[in-house]
Amino acid sequence: MEGLLVARSEPKFRWLVEFLPVPTPKALRNETGVPSSVDAGCDEMLRCGDFLYESVFVRRIGVVDGVDIGLGLFTRRAVAKGTFLGEYVGVMTRRTCEEDGVYGFSLPVVDPDLVVDAKKFGNLCRLINHSDDDWNAELMSVHHEGLLHVMCRATRDLMPEEQVFIHYGKRYWMPEARRCVRLGCAPDT
């Protein structure tokens, strides 16, 4: 089963995340010549790179007050509302306090403790940044041929070179201690 990562299985579900073949590092640069996901910590093991999607590319956002604010996902061309930009992939795992990280997408419809964690195994969708009120995309669960996929979809028409934003949800911004109390892995104080 080369090319497939079998994530944690639940009795009723079979979770598979498919990765595309990895090109040479030179191919991991976008049309502007700016290094893409290689700089984001993705490497050949993680199967990252902007070769996965033709409608998006990675750009370094910049430095604010001496702090590198990282990378973001941008459109290469105009994208119509409702277009799927890509699949948010990762390892299916149970939510824990220690692993309640910034790259997890929960699946409350299936099980509130299940998370697609893109920290170690992910793709470009993990680089989509948050916006409180100007988000232009959403992550949604899609069932296809018995498998559950988390897809990123444009919620409005996007212009060329526009940054893609989603809303991370209220839970993401909770202090870590509060999240742990809610998960039952820390005493309520």
CSV table of C-alpha atoms in Angstrom, one decimal:
chain,number,residue,atom,x,y,z
A,1,MET,CA,0.0,0.0,0.0
A,2,GLU,CA,2.8,2.4,-0.9
A,3,GLY,CA,1.6,6.0,-1.1
A,4,LEU,CA,-1.2,5.5,1.5
A,5,LEU,CA,-1.1,6.3,5.2
A,6,VAL,CA,-3.5,4.2,7.2
A,7,ALA,CA,-4.6,6.4,10.1
A,8,ARG,CA,-6.2,5.2,13.3
A,9,SER,CA,-9.2,3.0,12.6
A,10,GLU,CA,-12.5,3.1,14.4
A,11,PRO,CA,-14.9,0.1,14.4
A,12,LYS,CA,-17.4,1.8,12.0
A,13,PHE,CA,-14.9,3.8,9.8
A,14,ARG,CA,-11.9,3.1,7.7
A,15,TRP,CA,-9.6,6.2,7.5
A,16,LEU,CA,-7.2,6.5,4.7
A,17,VAL,CA,-5.2,9.6,3.6
A,18,GLU,CA,-3.7,9.4,0.1
A,19,PHE,CA,-0.5,11.3,-0.8
A,20,LEU,CA,0.8,12.1,-4.2
A,21,PRO,CA,4.3,11.1,-5.3
A,22,VAL,CA,6.9,13.6,-4.1
A,23,PRO,CA,8.7,15.7,-6.8
A,24,THR,CA,12.3,16.9,-6.5
A,25,PRO,CA,12.8,20.0,-4.2
A,26,LYS,CA,13.1,22.2,-7.3
A,27,ALA,CA,9.5,21.3,-8.2
A,28,LEU,CA,8.4,22.5,-4.8
A,29,ARG,CA,8.8,26.1,-5.8
A,30,ASN,CA,5.9,28.1,-7.0
A,31,GLU,CA,5.7,30.2,-10.2
A,32,THR,CA,7.1,33.3,-8.4
A,33,GLY,CA,10.3,31.4,-7.5
A,34,VAL,CA,9.6,31.8,-3.7
A,35,PRO,CA,10.3,28.6,-1.8
A,36,SER,CA,7.0,27.0,-0.9
A,37,SER,CA,6.1,24.3,1.7
A,38,VAL,CA,9.7,23.2,2.1
A,39,ASP,CA,10.2,26.3,4.2
A,40,ALA,CA,7.0,25.5,6.2
A,41,GLY,CA,8.6,22.4,7.7
A,42,CYS,CA,7.2,20.1,5.0
A,43,ASP,CA,9.7,17.7,3.5
A,44,GLU,CA,9.7,14.7,1.3
A,45,MET,CA,8.5,12.5,4.2
A,46,LEU,CA,5.5,14.8,4.8
A,47,ARG,CA,4.5,14.8,1.1
A,48,CYS,CA,3.9,18.6,1.1
A,49,GLY,CA,4.3,21.0,-1.8
A,50,ASP,CA,2.3,23.3,-3.9
A,51,PHE,CA,2.3,20.7,-6.7
A,52,LEU,CA,-0.8,19.3,-5.1
A,53,TYR,CA,-3.2,22.0,-6.1
A,54,GLU,CA,-3.2,24.2,-9.2
A,55,SER,CA,-5.5,26.8,-7.7
A,56,VAL,CA,-3.4,27.8,-4.7
A,57,PHE,CA,0.2,28.6,-3.9
A,58,VAL,CA,2.2,29.4,-0.8
A,59,ARG,CA,3.7,32.8,0.0
A,60,ARG,CA,5.6,34.1,3.0
A,61,ILE,CA,3.3,36.6,4.7
A,62,GLY,CA,6.1,38.8,6.1
A,63,VAL,CA,7.7,40.0,9.3
A,64,VAL,CA,5.8,42.1,11.8
A,65,ASP,CA,7.6,43.7,14.8
A,66,GLY,CA,10.6,41.4,14.2
A,67,VAL,CA,8.5,38.3,14.3
A,68,ASP,CA,8.1,36.1,11.2
A,69,ILE,CA,4.4,35.6,10.9
A,70,GLY,CA,4.9,32.6,8.6
A,71,LEU,CA,3.3,31.4,5.4
A,72,GLY,CA,-0.1,31.7,3.9
A,73,LEU,CA,-2.1,30.2,1.1
A,74,PHE,CA,-3.0,32.3,-1.9
A,75,THR,CA,-5.0,31.8,-5.1
A,76,ARG,CA,-3.0,31.6,-8.4
A,77,ARG,CA,-6.1,32.5,-10.4
A,78,ALA,CA,-9.7,33.6,-9.9
A,79,VAL,CA,-11.7,30.9,-8.0
A,80,ALA,CA,-15.5,30.7,-8.1
A,81,LYS,CA,-17.6,30.4,-5.0
A,82,GLY,CA,-18.2,26.8,-4.1
A,83,THR,CA,-14.9,25.5,-5.6
A,84,PHE,CA,-13.1,22.9,-3.6
A,85,LEU,CA,-9.5,24.2,-3.1
A,86,GLY,CA,-8.1,20.9,-1.7
A,87,GLU,CA,-8.4,18.3,1.0
A,88,TYR,CA,-7.2,18.9,4.5
A,89,VAL,CA,-5.3,15.7,5.3
A,90,GLY,CA,-3.5,14.4,8.3
A,91,VAL,CA,-3.5,11.5,10.8
A,92,MET,CA,-6.8,10.6,12.4
A,93,THR,CA,-6.2,10.6,16.1
A,94,ARG,CA,-8.0,11.0,19.4
A,95,ARG,CA,-7.8,14.5,20.9
A,96,THR,CA,-5.4,14.8,23.9
A,97,CYS,CA,-4.1,17.7,25.9
A,98,GLU,CA,-0.6,17.2,24.8
A,99,GLU,CA,-1.5,16.9,21.1
A,100,ASP,CA,-4.2,19.6,21.1
A,101,GLY,CA,-2.2,21.5,18.5
A,102,VAL,CA,-2.6,24.2,16.0
A,103,TYR,CA,-3.0,21.8,13.0
A,104,GLY,CA,-6.0,19.7,14.2
A,105,PHE,CA,-9.4,19.7,12.7
A,106,SER,CA,-12.0,18.1,14.9
A,107,LEU,CA,-14.9,15.9,13.6
A,108,PRO,CA,-17.7,16.5,16.1
A,109,VAL,CA,-20.3,15.0,13.8
A,110,VAL,CA,-18.5,11.6,13.9
A,111,ASP,CA,-16.9,11.8,17.4
A,112,PRO,CA,-16.0,15.0,19.4
A,113,ASP,CA,-12.7,13.5,20.3
A,114,LEU,CA,-11.5,12.6,16.8
A,115,VAL,CA,-9.1,15.0,15.1
A,116,VAL,CA,-7.4,15.2,11.7
A,117,ASP,CA,-4.0,16.2,12.8
A,118,ALA,CA,-1.9,17.8,10.0
A,119,LYS,CA,1.1,18.6,12.2
A,120,LYS,CA,3.4,15.8,11.1
A,121,PHE,CA,1.5,14.6,8.0
A,122,GLY,CA,-0.3,17.2,6.0
A,123,ASN,CA,-0.4,19.3,2.9
A,124,LEU,CA,-0.9,22.9,1.9
A,125,CYS,CA,-4.3,23.2,3.5
A,126,ARG,CA,-2.6,23.2,6.9
A,127,LEU,CA,-1.1,26.6,5.9
A,128,ILE,CA,-4.5,28.4,5.7
A,129,ASN,CA,-4.6,31.2,8.2
A,130,HIS,CA,-7.5,32.4,10.4
A,131,SER,CA,-9.6,35.5,10.0
A,132,ASP,CA,-12.3,36.6,12.5
A,133,ASP,CA,-14.6,38.2,10.0
A,134,ASP,CA,-13.0,38.2,6.5
A,135,TRP,CA,-12.8,34.4,6.0
A,136,ASN,CA,-13.4,33.3,2.4
A,137,ALA,CA,-13.2,29.5,2.7
A,138,GLU,CA,-14.4,26.8,5.0
A,139,LEU,CA,-13.5,23.3,6.0
A,140,MET,CA,-16.3,20.8,5.6
A,141,SER,CA,-16.7,17.0,5.9
A,142,VAL,CA,-17.6,15.2,2.7
A,143,HIS,CA,-18.4,11.5,2.5
A,144,HIS,CA,-17.2,9.8,-0.7
A,145,GLU,CA,-17.3,6.1,-1.4
A,146,GLY,CA,-17.6,5.2,2.3
A,147,LEU,CA,-14.7,7.5,3.4
A,148,LEU,CA,-14.8,10.8,5.2
A,149,HIS,CA,-12.8,13.6,3.7
A,150,VAL,CA,-12.2,17.1,5.1
A,151,MET,CA,-12.4,19.5,2.1
A,152,CYS,CA,-11.6,23.2,1.9
A,153,ARG,CA,-14.2,25.1,-0.2
A,154,ALA,CA,-14.4,28.8,-1.3
A,155,THR,CA,-17.3,30.6,0.4
A,156,ARG,CA,-17.2,33.4,-2.1
A,157,ASP,CA,-15.5,34.3,-5.4
A,158,LEU,CA,-11.8,34.8,-4.9
A,159,MET,CA,-9.5,37.1,-6.9
A,160,PRO,CA,-6.1,36.1,-8.2
A,161,GLU,CA,-3.4,36.3,-5.5
A,162,GLU,CA,-6.0,36.6,-2.7
A,163,GLN,CA,-5.1,35.0,0.6
A,164,VAL,CA,-7.3,32.1,1.6
A,165,PHE,CA,-8.7,32.4,5.2
A,166,ILE,CA,-10.9,30.2,7.3
A,167,HIS,CA,-12.4,30.7,10.8
A,168,TYR,CA,-10.6,28.4,13.2
A,169,GLY,CA,-13.5,28.4,15.7
A,170,LYS,CA,-13.8,29.6,19.3
A,171,ARG,CA,-12.1,26.5,20.8
A,172,TYR,CA,-8.8,27.2,19.0
A,173,TRP,CA,-8.4,30.5,20.9
A,174,MET,CA,-9.2,29.0,24.4
A,175,PRO,CA,-6.2,29.1,26.8
A,176,GLU,CA,-4.5,25.7,26.9
A,177,ALA,CA,-5.5,25.1,30.6
A,178,ARG,CA,-9.2,25.6,29.8
A,179,ARG,CA,-9.0,23.3,26.8
A,180,CYS,CA,-7.4,20.6,29.0
A,181,VAL,CA,-10.1,21.0,31.7
A,182,ARG,CA,-12.8,20.5,29.0
A,183,LEU,CA,-11.0,17.4,27.8
A,184,GLY,CA,-10.8,16.0,31.3
A,185,CYS,CA,-7.0,15.7,31.3
A,186,ALA,CA,-6.4,18.4,33.8
A,187,PRO,CA,-8.0,19.2,37.2
A,188,ASP,CA,-10.6,21.9,37.1
A,189,THR,CA,-9.2,24.9,39.0
